Coordinates of N, CA, C and O and ligand atoms in Angstrom, one line a residue:
M551 N -6.1 23.3 8.7 CA -4.9 24.0 9.3 C -5.2 25.5 9.3 O -6.1 26.0 8.6
D552 N -4.4 26.2 10.1 CA -4.6 27.6 10.3 C -4.2 28.4 9.0 O -3.1 28.3 8.5
D553 N -5.1 29.3 8.6 CA -4.9 30.1 7.3 C -3.8 31.1 7.5 O -3.2 31.6 6.5
D554 N -3.5 31.4 8.8 CA -2.5 32.4 9.0 C -1.0 31.9 9.0 O -0.1 32.6 9.3
L555 N -0.9 30.6 8.8 CA 0.4 29.9 8.9 C 0.8 29.3 7.6 O 0.0 28.7 6.9
D556 N 2.1 29.3 7.3 CA 2.7 28.6 6.2 C 3.5 27.5 6.8 O 4.5 27.7 7.5
I557 N 3.2 26.2 6.5 CA 3.9 25.1 7.0 C 5.3 25.1 6.4 O 5.4 25.1 5.2
L558 N 6.3 25.0 7.2 CA 7.7 24.9 6.7 C 8.2 23.5 6.8 O 8.8 23.0 5.9
F559 N 8.0 22.8 7.9 CA 8.5 21.5 8.1 C 7.3 20.7 8.8 O 6.8 21.0 9.8
D560 N 6.9 19.6 8.1 CA 5.8 18.8 8.6 C 6.3 17.8 9.6 O 7.5 17.6 9.8
T561 N 5.4 17.1 10.3 CA 5.7 16.1 11.3 C 6.8 15.1 10.9 O 7.7 14.8 11.6
H562 N 6.6 14.6 9.7 CA 7.5 13.5 9.2 C 8.9 14.0 8.9 O 9.8 13.4 9.3
A563 N 8.9 15.2 8.4 CA 10.3 15.8 8.1 C 11.0 16.0 9.4 O 12.2 15.8 9.5
I564 N 10.3 16.5 10.4 CA 10.9 16.8 11.7 C 11.3 15.5 12.4 O 12.5 15.4 12.9
Q565 N 10.5 14.5 12.4 CA 10.8 13.2 13.0 C 12.0 12.6 12.3 O 12.9 12.1 13.0
D566 N 12.1 12.6 11.0 CA 13.2 12.1 10.3 C 14.5 12.8 10.6 O 15.5 12.2 10.9
R567 N 14.4 14.1 10.7 CA 15.6 14.9 10.9 C 16.1 14.7 12.4 O 17.3 14.6 12.6
I568 N 15.2 14.6 13.3 CA 15.6 14.3 14.7 C 16.2 13.0 14.9 O 17.2 12.8 15.6
R569 N 15.7 12.0 14.1 CA 16.3 10.7 14.2 C 17.8 10.7 13.7 O 18.7 10.1 14.2
E570 N 18.0 11.5 12.6 CA 19.4 11.7 12.1 C 20.3 12.3 13.1 O 21.4 11.9 13.3
L571 N 19.7 13.4 13.7 CA 20.5 14.1 14.7 C 20.9 13.2 15.9 O 22.0 13.1 16.4
G572 N 19.9 12.4 16.3 CA 20.1 11.4 17.4 C 21.2 10.4 17.1 O 22.0 10.1 17.9
A573 N 21.1 9.9 15.8 CA 22.1 8.9 15.4 C 23.5 9.6 15.4 O 24.5 9.0 15.9
Q574 N 23.6 10.8 14.9 CA 24.9 11.5 14.9 C 25.4 11.8 16.3 O 26.6 11.5 16.6
I575 N 24.5 12.2 17.2 CA 24.9 12.5 18.6 C 25.4 11.2 19.2 O 26.4 11.1 19.9
S576 N 24.7 10.1 19.0 CA 25.0 8.8 19.6 C 26.4 8.4 19.1 O 27.2 7.8 19.9
R577 N 26.7 8.6 17.9 CA 28.1 8.3 17.4 C 29.1 9.2 18.0 O 30.2 8.7 18.5
D578 N 28.8 10.5 18.0 CA 29.8 11.5 18.6 C 30.1 11.2 20.0 O 31.2 11.6 20.5
Y579 N 29.2 10.7 20.8 CA 29.3 10.5 22.2 C 29.6 9.1 22.5 O 29.3 8.6 23.7
A580 N 30.1 8.3 21.6 CA 30.4 6.9 21.8 C 31.3 6.7 23.1 O 32.3 7.4 23.3
G581 N 30.8 5.8 23.9 CA 31.6 5.6 25.2 C 31.4 6.6 26.2 O 32.1 6.6 27.3
K582 N 30.6 7.6 26.0 CA 30.4 8.7 26.9 C 28.9 8.8 27.4 O 28.0 8.3 26.7
E583 N 28.7 9.4 28.5 CA 27.4 9.7 29.0 C 27.2 11.2 28.8 O 28.2 11.9 28.9
L584 N 26.0 11.6 28.6 CA 25.8 13.1 28.4 C 24.6 13.5 29.3 O 23.8 12.7 29.7
I585 N 24.6 14.8 29.5 CA 23.5 15.5 30.1 C 22.9 16.4 29.1 O 23.5 17.3 28.6
A586 N 21.6 16.2 28.8 CA 20.9 17.1 27.9 C 20.2 18.2 28.7 O 19.4 17.9 29.5
V587 N 20.6 19.4 28.4 CA 20.0 20.5 29.1 C 18.9 21.2 28.2 O 19.2 21.8 27.2
C588 N 17.7 21.0 28.5 CA 16.6 21.5 27.8 C 16.3 22.9 28.2 O 16.1 23.2 29.3
V589 N 16.3 23.8 27.2 CA 16.1 25.2 27.4 C 14.6 25.5 27.3 O 14.0 25.6 26.2
L590 N 13.9 25.6 28.5 CA 12.5 25.9 28.5 C 12.2 27.3 28.1 O 13.0 28.2 28.3
K591 N 11.0 27.5 27.5 CA 10.1 26.5 27.3 C 10.2 25.9 25.9 O 9.7 24.8 25.6
G592 N 10.8 26.7 25.0 CA 10.7 26.3 23.5 C 11.3 25.0 23.1 O 10.8 24.4 22.2
A593 N 12.2 24.5 23.9 CA 12.9 23.2 23.5 C 12.2 22.0 24.1 O 12.6 20.9 23.8
A594 N 11.1 22.2 24.8 CA 10.5 21.0 25.5 C 10.1 19.9 24.6 O 10.4 18.7 24.9
I595 N 9.6 20.2 23.5 CA 9.1 19.2 22.6 C 10.2 18.6 21.8 O 10.4 17.3 21.7
F596 N 11.1 19.4 21.3 CA 12.3 18.9 20.5 C 13.2 18.1 21.4 O 13.6 17.0 21.1
A597 N 13.4 18.5 22.7 CA 14.3 17.8 23.6 C 13.8 16.4 23.9 O 14.5 15.4 24.0
S598 N 12.4 16.4 24.1 CA 11.9 15.1 24.5 C 11.9 14.1 23.3 O 12.1 12.9 23.5
D599 N 11.8 14.5 22.1 CA 12.1 13.7 20.9 C 13.5 13.3 20.8 O 13.9 12.2 20.5
L600 N 14.4 14.3 20.9 CA 15.8 14.1 20.7 C 16.4 13.1 21.6 O 17.1 12.2 21.2
V601 N 16.1 13.2 22.9 CA 16.8 12.3 23.9 C 16.3 10.8 23.6 O 17.1 9.9 23.8
R602 N 15.1 10.7 23.1 CA 14.6 9.3 22.8 C 15.3 8.8 21.5 O 15.1 7.6 21.2
S603 N 15.9 9.6 20.7 CA 16.6 9.1 19.5 C 18.1 8.9 19.8 O 18.9 8.6 18.9
I604 N 18.5 9.2 21.0 CA 20.0 9.0 21.4 C 20.1 7.7 22.1 O 19.3 7.4 23.0
T605 N 21.1 6.9 21.6 CA 21.3 5.6 22.2 C 22.3 5.5 23.3 O 22.7 4.4 23.7
R606 N 22.9 6.6 23.7 CA 23.8 6.7 24.8 C 23.0 7.0 26.1 O 21.9 7.5 26.0
P607 N 23.6 6.7 27.3 CA 22.9 7.1 28.5 C 22.8 8.6 28.6 O 23.8 9.3 28.3
V608 N 21.6 9.1 28.7 CA 21.4 10.6 28.8 C 20.6 11.0 30.0 O 19.5 10.5 30.3
A609 N 21.2 11.9 30.8 CA 20.5 12.5 31.9 C 19.9 13.7 31.3 O 20.3 14.3 30.3
M610 N 18.8 14.2 32.0 CA 18.2 15.4 31.5 C 18.1 16.5 32.6 O 17.9 16.1 33.8
D611 N 18.3 17.7 32.2 CA 18.1 18.8 33.2 C 17.5 19.9 32.4 O 17.4 19.9 31.2
F612 N 17.1 20.9 33.1 CA 16.2 22.0 32.5 C 16.7 23.4 33.0 O 17.0 23.5 34.2
V613 N 16.7 24.3 32.1 CA 16.9 25.7 32.5 C 15.7 26.5 31.8 O 15.2 26.0 30.8
H614 N 15.3 27.5 32.5 CA 14.2 28.3 31.9 C 14.9 29.7 31.6 O 15.2 30.5 32.5
A615 N 15.1 29.9 30.3 CA 15.7 31.2 29.9 C 14.6 32.0 29.2 O 13.7 31.4 28.5
A616 N 14.6 33.3 29.3 CA 13.7 34.1 28.7 C 14.3 35.4 28.1 O 15.2 36.0 28.8
S617 N 14.0 35.7 26.9 CA 14.6 36.9 26.3 C 13.5 37.7 25.6 O 13.6 38.8 25.2
Y618 N 12.4 37.0 25.3 CA 11.4 37.6 24.4 C 10.1 38.1 25.1 O 9.5 39.0 24.6
G619 N 9.7 37.5 26.2 CA 8.4 37.8 26.7 C 7.4 37.4 25.6 O 7.6 36.4 24.9
D620 N 6.4 38.2 25.4 CA 5.4 37.9 24.4 C 5.7 38.6 23.0 O 5.0 38.4 22.1
A621 N 6.7 39.5 23.1 CA 7.0 40.2 21.9 C 7.7 39.4 20.8 O 8.3 38.3 21.2
R622 N 7.7 39.8 19.6 CA 8.3 38.9 18.6 C 9.7 39.5 18.2 O 10.3 39.0 17.2
T623 N 10.1 40.5 18.8 CA 11.5 41.0 18.6 C 12.2 40.9 19.9 O 11.7 41.1 21.0
S624 N 13.5 40.5 19.8 CA 14.3 40.2 21.0 C 14.5 41.5 21.8 O 14.7 42.6 21.3
S625 N 14.4 41.3 23.1 CA 14.6 42.5 24.0 C 16.1 42.7 24.1 O 16.6 43.7 24.6
G626 N 16.9 41.7 23.7 CA 18.3 41.8 23.7 C 18.9 41.4 25.1 O 20.1 41.3 25.3
M627 N 18.0 41.1 26.0 CA 18.5 40.7 27.4 C 17.9 39.3 27.7 O 16.8 39.0 27.6
V628 N 18.8 38.5 28.2 CA 18.4 37.1 28.6 C 18.4 37.1 30.1 O 19.3 37.5 30.8
T629 N 17.3 36.5 30.6 CA 17.3 36.2 32.0 C 17.1 34.7 32.2 O 16.4 34.0 31.5
L630 N 17.6 34.3 33.4 CA 17.5 32.9 33.7 C 16.4 32.8 34.8 O 16.6 33.2 35.9
K631 N 15.3 32.2 34.4 CA 14.2 32.1 35.4 C 14.3 30.9 36.3 O 13.8 30.8 37.3
Q632 N 15.0 29.9 35.7 CA 15.3 28.7 36.5 C 16.6 28.1 36.1 O 16.9 27.9 34.9
D633 N 17.5 27.8 37.1 CA 18.8 27.3 36.8 C 18.8 25.7 36.8 O 17.7 25.1 37.2
L634 N 19.9 25.1 36.5 CA 20.0 23.7 36.5 C 19.8 23.1 37.9 O 20.0 23.8 38.9
S635 N 19.3 21.9 38.0 CA 19.2 21.3 39.3 C 20.4 20.4 39.7 O 20.4 19.9 40.8
S636 N 21.3 20.3 38.8 CA 22.4 19.3 39.0 C 23.8 20.0 38.7 O 23.8 21.0 38.0
D637 N 24.8 19.4 39.3 CA 26.2 19.9 39.1 C 26.7 19.4 37.8 O 26.7 18.1 37.6
I638 N 27.2 20.2 36.9 CA 27.7 19.7 35.6 C 29.2 19.6 35.5 O 29.8 19.3 34.5
R639 N 29.9 19.8 36.6 CA 31.3 19.7 36.7 C 31.8 18.3 36.2 O 31.3 17.3 36.6
G640 N 32.7 18.3 35.2 CA 33.2 17.0 34.6 C 32.2 16.3 33.7 O 32.6 15.2 33.2
K641 N 31.1 16.9 33.5 CA 30.0 16.2 32.6 C 30.1 16.7 31.2 O 30.6 17.8 30.9
H642 N 29.6 15.8 30.3 CA 29.4 16.2 28.9 C 28.0 16.8 28.7 O 27.0 16.1 28.8
V643 N 28.0 18.1 28.5 CA 26.7 18.8 28.4 C 26.3 19.1 27.0 O 27.1 19.6 26.2
L644 N 25.0 18.8 26.7 CA 24.5 19.1 25.4 C 23.3 20.1 25.7 O 22.3 19.7 26.2
I645 N 23.5 21.3 25.3 CA 22.4 22.3 25.4 C 21.4 22.2 24.3 O 21.8 22.2 23.1
V646 N 20.2 22.0 24.6 CA 19.2 21.8 23.5 C 18.2 22.9 23.5 O 17.5 23.1 24.5
D647 N 18.1 23.7 22.4 CA 17.2 24.8 22.3 C 16.3 24.6 21.1 O 16.7 23.8 20.2
G648 N 15.2 25.2 21.1 CA 14.2 25.1 20.0 C 14.7 25.9 18.8 O 14.6 25.4 17.6
I649 N 15.2 27.1 19.0 CA 15.6 28.0 17.9 C 16.7 28.9 18.3 O 16.7 29.4 19.5
A650 N 17.7 29.1 17.4 CA 18.7 30.1 17.7 C 18.4 31.2 16.8 O 18.3 31.1 15.5
D651 N 18.2 32.4 17.4 CA 17.9 33.6 16.6 C 19.1 34.6 16.7 O 20.0 34.4 16.0
S652 N 19.0 35.5 17.6 CA 20.2 36.4 17.8 C 21.4 35.6 18.3 O 22.5 36.1 18.1
G653 N 21.2 34.5 19.0 CA 22.3 33.7 19.6 C 22.5 34.1 21.0 O 23.3 33.5 21.7
R654 N 21.8 35.1 21.5 CA 22.1 35.6 22.9 C 21.8 34.6 23.9 O 22.5 34.5 24.9
T655 N 20.7 33.8 23.8 CA 20.4 32.8 24.8 C 21.5 31.8 24.9 O 22.0 31.5 26.0
L656 N 21.9 31.2 23.8 CA 22.9 30.2 23.8 C 24.3 30.8 24.3 O 25.0 30.1 25.1
A657 N 24.6 32.0 23.9 CA 25.9 32.6 24.3 C 25.8 32.8 25.8 O 26.8 32.5 26.5
F658 N 24.7 33.2 26.3 CA 24.5 33.4 27.8 C 24.7 32.1 28.5 O 25.4 32.1 29.5
L659 N 24.1 31.1 28.0 CA 24.2 29.8 28.7 C 25.6 29.2 28.6 O 26.1 28.6 29.6
L660 N 26.2 29.3 27.5 CA 27.5 28.8 27.3 C 28.5 29.5 28.3 O 29.3 28.8 28.9
E661 N 28.4 30.8 28.3 CA 29.4 31.5 29.2 C 29.1 31.1 30.7 O 30.1 30.8 31.4
R662 N 27.9 31.0 31.1 CA 27.5 30.6 32.4 C 28.0 29.2 32.8 O 28.5 28.9 33.8
F663 N 27.7 28.3 31.8 CA 28.0 26.9 32.1 C 29.5 26.6 32.1 O 30.0 25.7 32.9
W664 N 30.3 27.2 31.2 CA 31.7 26.9 31.2 C 32.4 27.2 32.5 O 33.3 26.5 32.9
K665 N 31.8 28.2 33.2 CA 32.4 28.5 34.6 C 32.3 27.4 35.5 O 33.0 27.3 36.6
R666 N 31.4 26.5 35.3 CA 31.1 25.3 36.2 C 32.0 24.1 35.9 O 31.8 23.0 36.4
E667 N 32.9 24.3 34.9 CA 34.0 23.3 34.5 C 33.4 21.9 34.1 O 33.8 20.9 34.7
P668 N 32.5 21.9 33.1 CA 32.1 20.7 32.6 C 33.2 20.1 31.7 O 34.1 20.8 31.4
A669 N 33.1 18.8 31.3 CA 34.1 18.2 30.5 C 34.0 18.8 29.0 O 35.0 19.0 28.3
S670 N 32.8 19.0 28.6 CA 32.5 19.5 27.3 C 31.1 20.2 27.3 O 30.3 19.8 28.1
I671 N 30.9 21.1 26.3 CA 29.6 21.6 26.0 C 29.4 21.6 24.5 O 30.2 22.1 23.8
R672 N 28.3 21.0 24.1 CA 27.8 21.2 22.7 C 26.4 21.7 22.6 O 25.7 21.7 23.7
T673 N 26.0 22.2 21.4 CA 24.7 22.8 21.3 C 23.9 22.1 20.2 O 24.5 21.8 19.2
A674 N 22.6 22.0 20.5 CA 21.7 21.4 19.5 C 20.5 22.3 19.4 O 19.9 22.7 20.4
V675 N 20.1 22.7 18.2 CA 18.9 23.4 18.0 C 18.0 22.8 16.9 O 18.6 22.3 15.9
L676 N 16.7 22.8 17.1 CA 15.9 22.3 16.0 C 15.9 23.3 14.8 O 16.0 22.8 13.7
L677 N 15.9 24.6 15.1 CA 15.8 25.6 14.0 C 16.9 26.6 14.2 O 17.2 27.0 15.3
D678 N 17.5 26.9 13.1 CA 18.6 27.9 13.1 C 18.2 29.1 12.2 O 18.2 28.9 11.0
K679 N 17.9 30.2 12.8 CA 17.6 31.4 12.0 C 18.9 32.2 11.9 O 19.1 33.3 12.5
A680 N 19.9 31.7 11.2 CA 21.3 32.2 11.2 C 21.4 33.6 10.7 O 22.2 34.4 11.1
V681 N 20.5 34.0 9.8 CA 20.5 35.3 9.2 C 20.3 36.4 10.3 O 20.7 37.5 10.1
R682 N 19.7 36.0 11.4 CA 19.5 37.0 12.5 C 20.6 37.1 13.6 O 20.5 37.8 14.5
R683 N 21.6 36.3 13.4 CA 22.6 36.2 14.4 C 23.3 37.5 14.8 O 23.8 38.2 13.9
A684 N 23.2 37.9 16.0 CA 23.9 39.1 16.5 C 25.1 38.8 17.3 O 26.0 39.6 17.4
V685 N 25.1 37.6 17.9 CA 26.2 37.2 18.7 C 26.7 35.8 18.1 O 25.9 35.0 17.9
P686 N 28.0 35.7 17.9 CA 28.5 34.5 17.3 C 28.4 33.3 18.2 O 28.8 33.5 19.4
V687 N 27.8 32.2 17.8 CA 27.6 31.1 18.7 C 27.8 29.8 17.8 O 27.3 29.8 16.7
H688 N 28.5 28.8 18.3 CA 28.7 27.6 17.6 C 27.5 26.6 17.8 O 27.2 26.3 18.9
I689 N 26.9 26.2 16.7 CA 25.8 25.2 16.7 C 26.4 23.9 16.3 O 26.9 23.8 15.1
D690 N 26.4 22.9 17.1 CA 27.0 21.6 16.8 C 26.0 20.7 16.0 O 26.3 20.0 15.1
Y691 N 24.7 20.8 16.4 CA 23.7 20.0 15.8 C 22.5 20.9 15.5 O 21.9 21.5 16.4
R692 N 22.1 21.0 14.2 CA 21.0 21.8 13.8 C 20.0 21.0 13.0 O 20.4 20.2 12.1
G693 N 18.7 21.2 13.3 CA 17.7 20.4 12.6 C 17.5 21.0 11.2 O 17.8 20.4 10.2
F694 N 17.1 22.3 11.2 CA 16.8 23.0 9.9 C 17.2 24.4 10.0 O 17.1 25.0 11.0
D695 N 17.6 25.0 8.8 CA 17.8 26.4 8.7 C 16.4 27.0 8.4 O 15.6 26.4 7.7
V696 N 16.2 28.1 9.1 CA 14.9 28.8 8.7 C 15.2 30.2 8.3 O 16.2 30.9 8.6
P697 N 14.3 30.7 7.4 CA 14.4 32.1 6.9 C 14.1 33.1 8.0 O 13.6 32.7 9.1
D698 N 14.3 34.4 7.7 CA 14.0 35.4 8.6 C 12.5 35.7 8.7 O 12.0 36.7 8.3
R699 N 11.8 34.7 9.2 CA 10.3 34.9 9.5 C 10.1 34.4 10.9 O 10.8 33.5 11.4
F700 N 9.0 34.8 11.4 CA 8.6 34.4 12.8 C 8.0 33.0 12.7 O 7.0 32.8 12.0
V701 N 8.5 32.0 13.4 CA 8.0 30.7 13.3 C 7.4 30.2 14.6 O 7.7 30.6 15.7
V702 N 6.4 29.3 14.4 CA 5.7 28.7 15.6 C 5.6 27.2 15.4 O 5.8 26.7 14.3
G703 N 5.2 26.6 16.5 CA 5.0 25.1 16.5 C 6.2 24.3 17.0 O 7.3 24.8 17.1
Y704 N 5.9 23.1 17.3 CA 6.9 22.2 17.9 C 7.7 22.8 19.0 O 8.9 22.7 19.1
G705 N 7.0 23.5 19.9 CA 7.6 24.2 21.0 C 7.7 25.7 20.9 O 7.7 26.4 21.9
M706 N 7.8 26.2 19.7 CA 7.9 27.6 19.5 C 6.5 28.3 19.6 O 5.5 27.7 19.1
D707 N 6.5 29.4 20.2 CA 5.2 30.1 20.5 C 5.2 31.5 20.0 O 6.2 32.1 19.7
T708 N 3.9 32.1 20.0 CA 3.8 33.5 20.0 C 2.7 33.8 21.1 O 1.6 33.3 21.0
G709 N 3.2 34.5 22.1 CA 2.3 34.7 23.2 C 1.7 33.4 23.8 O 0.6 33.4 24.2
E710 N 2.5 32.4 23.9 CA 2.2 31.1 24.4 C 1.2 30.3 23.5 O 0.8 29.2 23.9
H711 N 0.9 30.8 22.3 CA 0.1 30.0 21.4 C 1.0 29.2 20.5 O 2.1 29.6 20.2
Y712 N 0.4 28.1 20.0 CA 1.0 27.3 18.9 C 2.1 26.3 19.3 O 2.7 25.6 18.5
R713 N 2.5 26.3 20.6 CA 3.6 25.4 21.0 C 3.3 24.0 20.6 O 4.2 23.2 20.3
N714 N 2.0 23.6 20.7 CA 1.6 22.2 20.5 C 1.4 21.8 19.1 O 1.0 20.7 18.8
L715 N 1.6 22.7 18.1 CA 1.5 22.3 16.7 C 2.5 21.2 16.5 O 3.7 21.3 16.8
P716 N 2.1 20.1 15.8 CA 3.1 19.0 15.5 C 3.9 19.3 14.3 O 4.5 18.4 13.7
Y717 N 3.9 20.5 13.8 CA 4.8 20.9 12.7 C 5.3 22.3 13.0 O 4.9 23.0 13.9
V718 N 6.2 22.8 12.1 CA 6.8 24.1 12.3 C 6.2 25.0 11.1 O 6.3 24.6 10.0
A719 N 5.7 26.1 11.5 CA 5.1 27.0 10.5 C 5.6 28.4 10.7 O 6.0 28.9 11.8
A720 N 5.5 29.2 9.6 CA 5.8 30.7 9.6 C 4.5 31.4 9.7 O 3.5 31.0 9.1
V721 N 4.5 32.4 10.5 CA 3.3 33.3 10.7 C 3.2 34.2 9.5 O 4.2 34.9 9.1
K722 N 2.0 34.3 8.8 CA 1.9 35.0 7.6 C 1.9 36.5 7.8 O 2.3 37.2 6.9
D723 N 1.2 37.0 8.8 CA 1.0 38.5 8.9 C 2.4 39.2 8.9 O 3.3 38.8 9.6
A724 N 2.4 40.3 8.1 CA 3.7 41.0 7.9 C 4.3 41.5 9.1 O 5.5 41.6 9.3
A725 N 3.5 41.9 10.1 CA 4.0 42.5 11.3 C 4.8 41.5 12.1 O 5.7 41.9 12.9
A726 N 4.7 40.2 11.8 CA 5.4 39.2 12.5 C 6.8 38.9 12.0 O 7.5 38.2 12.6
T727 N 7.0 39.4 10.8 CA 8.3 39.0 10.2 C 9.4 40.1 10.3 O 9.1 41.1 10.8
Ligands
IMP1479 P1 18.0 34.3 20.8 O1 18.4 34.4 22.2 O2 17.7 35.6 20.1 O3 18.8 33.3 19.9 O4 16.5 33.7 20.8 C1 16.2 32.6 21.4 C2 14.8 32.5 21.8 O5 14.0 33.5 21.1 C3 14.2 31.2 21.4 O6 14.5 30.2 22.4 C4 12.7 31.6 21.3 O7 12.1 31.5 22.5 C5 12.7 33.0 20.8 N1 12.5 33.1 19.3 C6 13.4 33.6 18.4 N2 12.9 33.5 17.2 C7 11.7 33.0 17.3 C8 10.6 32.6 16.3 O8 10.7 32.8 15.1 N3 9.5 32.1 16.8 C9 9.3 31.9 18.2 N4 10.3 32.2 19.1 C10 11.4 32.7 18.7
MG1480 MG1 8.4 32.7 23.0

């Protein structure tokens, strides 16, 4: 394993937790269909695991939101590089993101999506860096709380590196935290 990384959550811990979230979501959406909106790119890995642990009918759609570029501190501005391909009016929407940091990405998507009159919107994140929250945002399903460190793996990147790590790790170098 990479000497520059501290493993925070290994593959088994992540898989177990995603199974729990899937079971909870399946119970909460009993009798309903949902549309899981995967927030690219960071949520790609988490969302693909999560939907497979949900036993309700799940449609999938994707948005590409960007706020960071390659930098490790938020630019504070969210841009939508790719919007949904489907109409969410009257649908039960579950926004799935890899990590909530400042909360700006989720707040941006929530505001935008509510205007389209869905039946409901909930949020799911694998990682919650709540200590960094700048904008209040409600997280309905969270995998793990993470400390105020820069994390990579399981979809999370630094300059497009490490997304494919099958675990979540914190970057050791001080400049990253
Ligand atoms: P927010 O809009 O500040 O909540 O940040 C959301 C986005 O910032 C995430 O979807 C990630 O792309 C990125 N991000 C925030 N913290 C980290 C981190 O520790 N590692 C990798 N990406 C992060
Ligand atoms: Mg990134």
